[in-house]
CSV table of C-alpha atoms in Angstrom, one decimal:
chain,number,residue,atom,x,y,z
A,8,ASP,CA,-4.7,59.0,-10.4
A,9,LEU,CA,-2.6,62.2,-10.3
A,10,LYS,CA,-2.9,62.7,-14.1
A,11,ASP,CA,-6.7,62.7,-14.0
A,12,LYS,CA,-7.9,66.3,-14.7
A,13,GLU,CA,-9.9,66.3,-11.5
A,14,ALA,CA,-6.7,65.8,-9.6
A,15,ALA,CA,-5.8,69.4,-10.2
A,16,GLU,CA,-8.8,70.6,-8.2
A,17,VAL,CA,-8.1,68.1,-5.3
A,18,LEU,CA,-4.4,69.0,-5.1
A,19,ALA,CA,-5.0,72.8,-5.2
A,20,GLU,CA,-7.5,72.4,-2.4
A,21,ALA,CA,-5.1,70.3,-0.3
A,22,ILE,CA,-2.3,72.8,-0.9
A,23,ALA,CA,-4.5,75.6,0.4
A,24,ASN,CA,-5.6,73.6,3.4
A,25,PRO,CA,-3.4,74.3,6.5
A,26,GLU,CA,-4.1,70.8,7.7
A,27,TYR,CA,-1.7,69.5,5.0
A,28,GLU,CA,1.1,72.1,5.6
A,29,LEU,CA,3.6,69.4,6.6
A,30,ILE,CA,3.3,67.8,3.1
A,31,GLN,CA,2.7,71.0,1.1
A,32,THR,CA,6.0,70.7,-0.7
A,33,SER,CA,5.3,67.2,-1.9
A,34,LEU,CA,1.8,68.2,-3.0
A,35,VAL,CA,3.1,71.2,-5.0
A,36,ALA,CA,5.8,69.0,-6.5
A,37,ALA,CA,3.1,66.5,-7.6
A,38,CYS,CA,1.4,69.4,-9.5
A,39,TRP,CA,4.2,70.3,-11.8
A,40,GLN,CA,5.1,66.6,-12.3
A,41,ASN,CA,1.6,65.6,-13.5
A,42,ASP,CA,1.4,68.1,-16.4
A,43,LEU,CA,-2.1,69.3,-15.6
A,44,SER,CA,-3.2,72.8,-16.0
A,45,TYR,CA,-3.2,74.9,-12.9
A,46,GLY,CA,-4.0,78.3,-14.4
A,47,LYS,CA,-7.3,78.7,-12.5
A,48,HIS,CA,-5.5,77.9,-9.3
A,49,ILE,CA,-2.5,80.2,-9.8
A,50,THR,CA,-3.3,82.3,-6.7
A,51,THR,CA,-3.0,79.2,-4.5
A,52,PHE,CA,0.6,78.8,-5.8
A,53,VAL,CA,1.3,82.5,-5.4
A,54,ASP,CA,0.3,82.1,-1.7
A,55,VAL,CA,2.7,79.2,-1.3
A,56,VAL,CA,5.6,81.3,-2.7
A,57,VAL,CA,4.6,84.2,-0.4
A,58,SER,CA,4.0,82.2,2.8
A,59,GLY,CA,5.3,78.7,2.3
A,60,ASP,CA,8.7,77.4,3.2
A,61,TYR,CA,11.5,77.9,0.7
A,62,SER,CA,11.3,74.4,-0.9
A,63,ALA,CA,7.6,74.7,-1.3
A,64,ALA,CA,8.1,78.1,-2.8
A,65,ILE,CA,10.5,76.7,-5.4
A,66,GLU,CA,8.0,74.0,-6.4
A,67,ALA,CA,5.2,76.6,-6.6
A,68,PHE,CA,7.4,78.8,-8.7
A,69,THR,CA,7.7,75.9,-11.2
A,70,VAL,CA,3.9,75.4,-11.3
A,71,ILE,CA,3.3,79.1,-11.8
A,72,GLU,CA,5.9,79.3,-14.6
A,73,GLU,CA,4.1,76.5,-16.4
A,74,ALA,CA,0.6,77.8,-15.7
A,75,VAL,CA,1.2,81.3,-17.0
A,76,GLY,CA,0.9,80.1,-20.5
A,77,ASP,CA,-2.6,79.0,-19.8
A,78,LEU,CA,-3.6,82.6,-18.9
A,79,LYS,CA,-5.1,85.2,-21.2
A,80,GLN,CA,-3.0,88.4,-21.5
A,81,GLU,CA,-5.3,90.4,-19.1
A,82,GLU,CA,-5.0,87.6,-16.5
A,83,ARG,CA,-1.2,87.7,-16.8
A,84,THR,CA,-1.3,91.5,-16.4
A,85,ALA,CA,-3.5,91.1,-13.3
A,86,LEU,CA,-1.2,88.4,-12.0
A,87,VAL,CA,1.9,90.7,-12.4
A,88,ARG,CA,0.1,93.5,-10.5
A,89,SER,CA,-0.9,91.0,-7.7
A,90,LEU,CA,2.7,89.7,-7.5
A,91,LYS,CA,4.1,93.2,-7.2
A,92,SER,CA,1.6,94.1,-4.5
A,93,LYS,CA,2.8,91.1,-2.4
A,94,LEU,CA,6.5,91.7,-2.7
A,95,LYS,CA,6.7,93.3,0.7
A,96,GLN,CA,5.1,90.3,2.3
A,97,VAL,CA,7.9,87.9,1.1
A,98,ASP,CA,10.6,87.1,3.5
A,99,GLU,CA,14.2,88.0,2.6
A,100,GLN,CA,15.1,84.3,1.9
A,101,LYS,CA,12.6,84.1,-0.9
A,102,LYS,CA,12.8,87.7,-2.2
A,103,ALA,CA,15.1,86.9,-5.1
A,104,LEU,CA,12.9,84.0,-6.1
A,105,PHE,CA,9.8,86.2,-6.0
A,106,VAL,CA,11.4,88.9,-8.1
A,107,GLU,CA,12.4,86.3,-10.6
A,108,LEU,CA,8.8,85.1,-10.7
A,109,VAL,CA,7.6,88.6,-11.4
A,110,LYS,CA,10.1,89.0,-14.3
A,111,ALA,CA,9.2,85.6,-15.7
A,112,THR,CA,5.5,86.4,-15.6
A,113,GLU,CA,6.0,89.9,-17.2
A,114,THR,CA,8.1,88.5,-20.1
A,115,TYR,CA,6.0,85.5,-20.9
């Protein structure tokens, strides 16, 4: 059951597992659709934005945007620092999306 709280852990692990790369976009989409909290897995979704394909990155952006509200202020500040440090790793196709993610996280 994807709405079970334990599903968040299972989905986050699957998303981080290269074995499931071909279905990563679908797995990430399932995360924002099931309304569970992914705050403690936010770095997994940042990694998808940085290294995943464009459609997976868009889905991960949505999960991060929803999860930011679950973070404490100091965690959000650390997330913004982490995002800014990864900007050079993002390919040109996703750069605008990534910059928007930084802005959304900063202004939450």
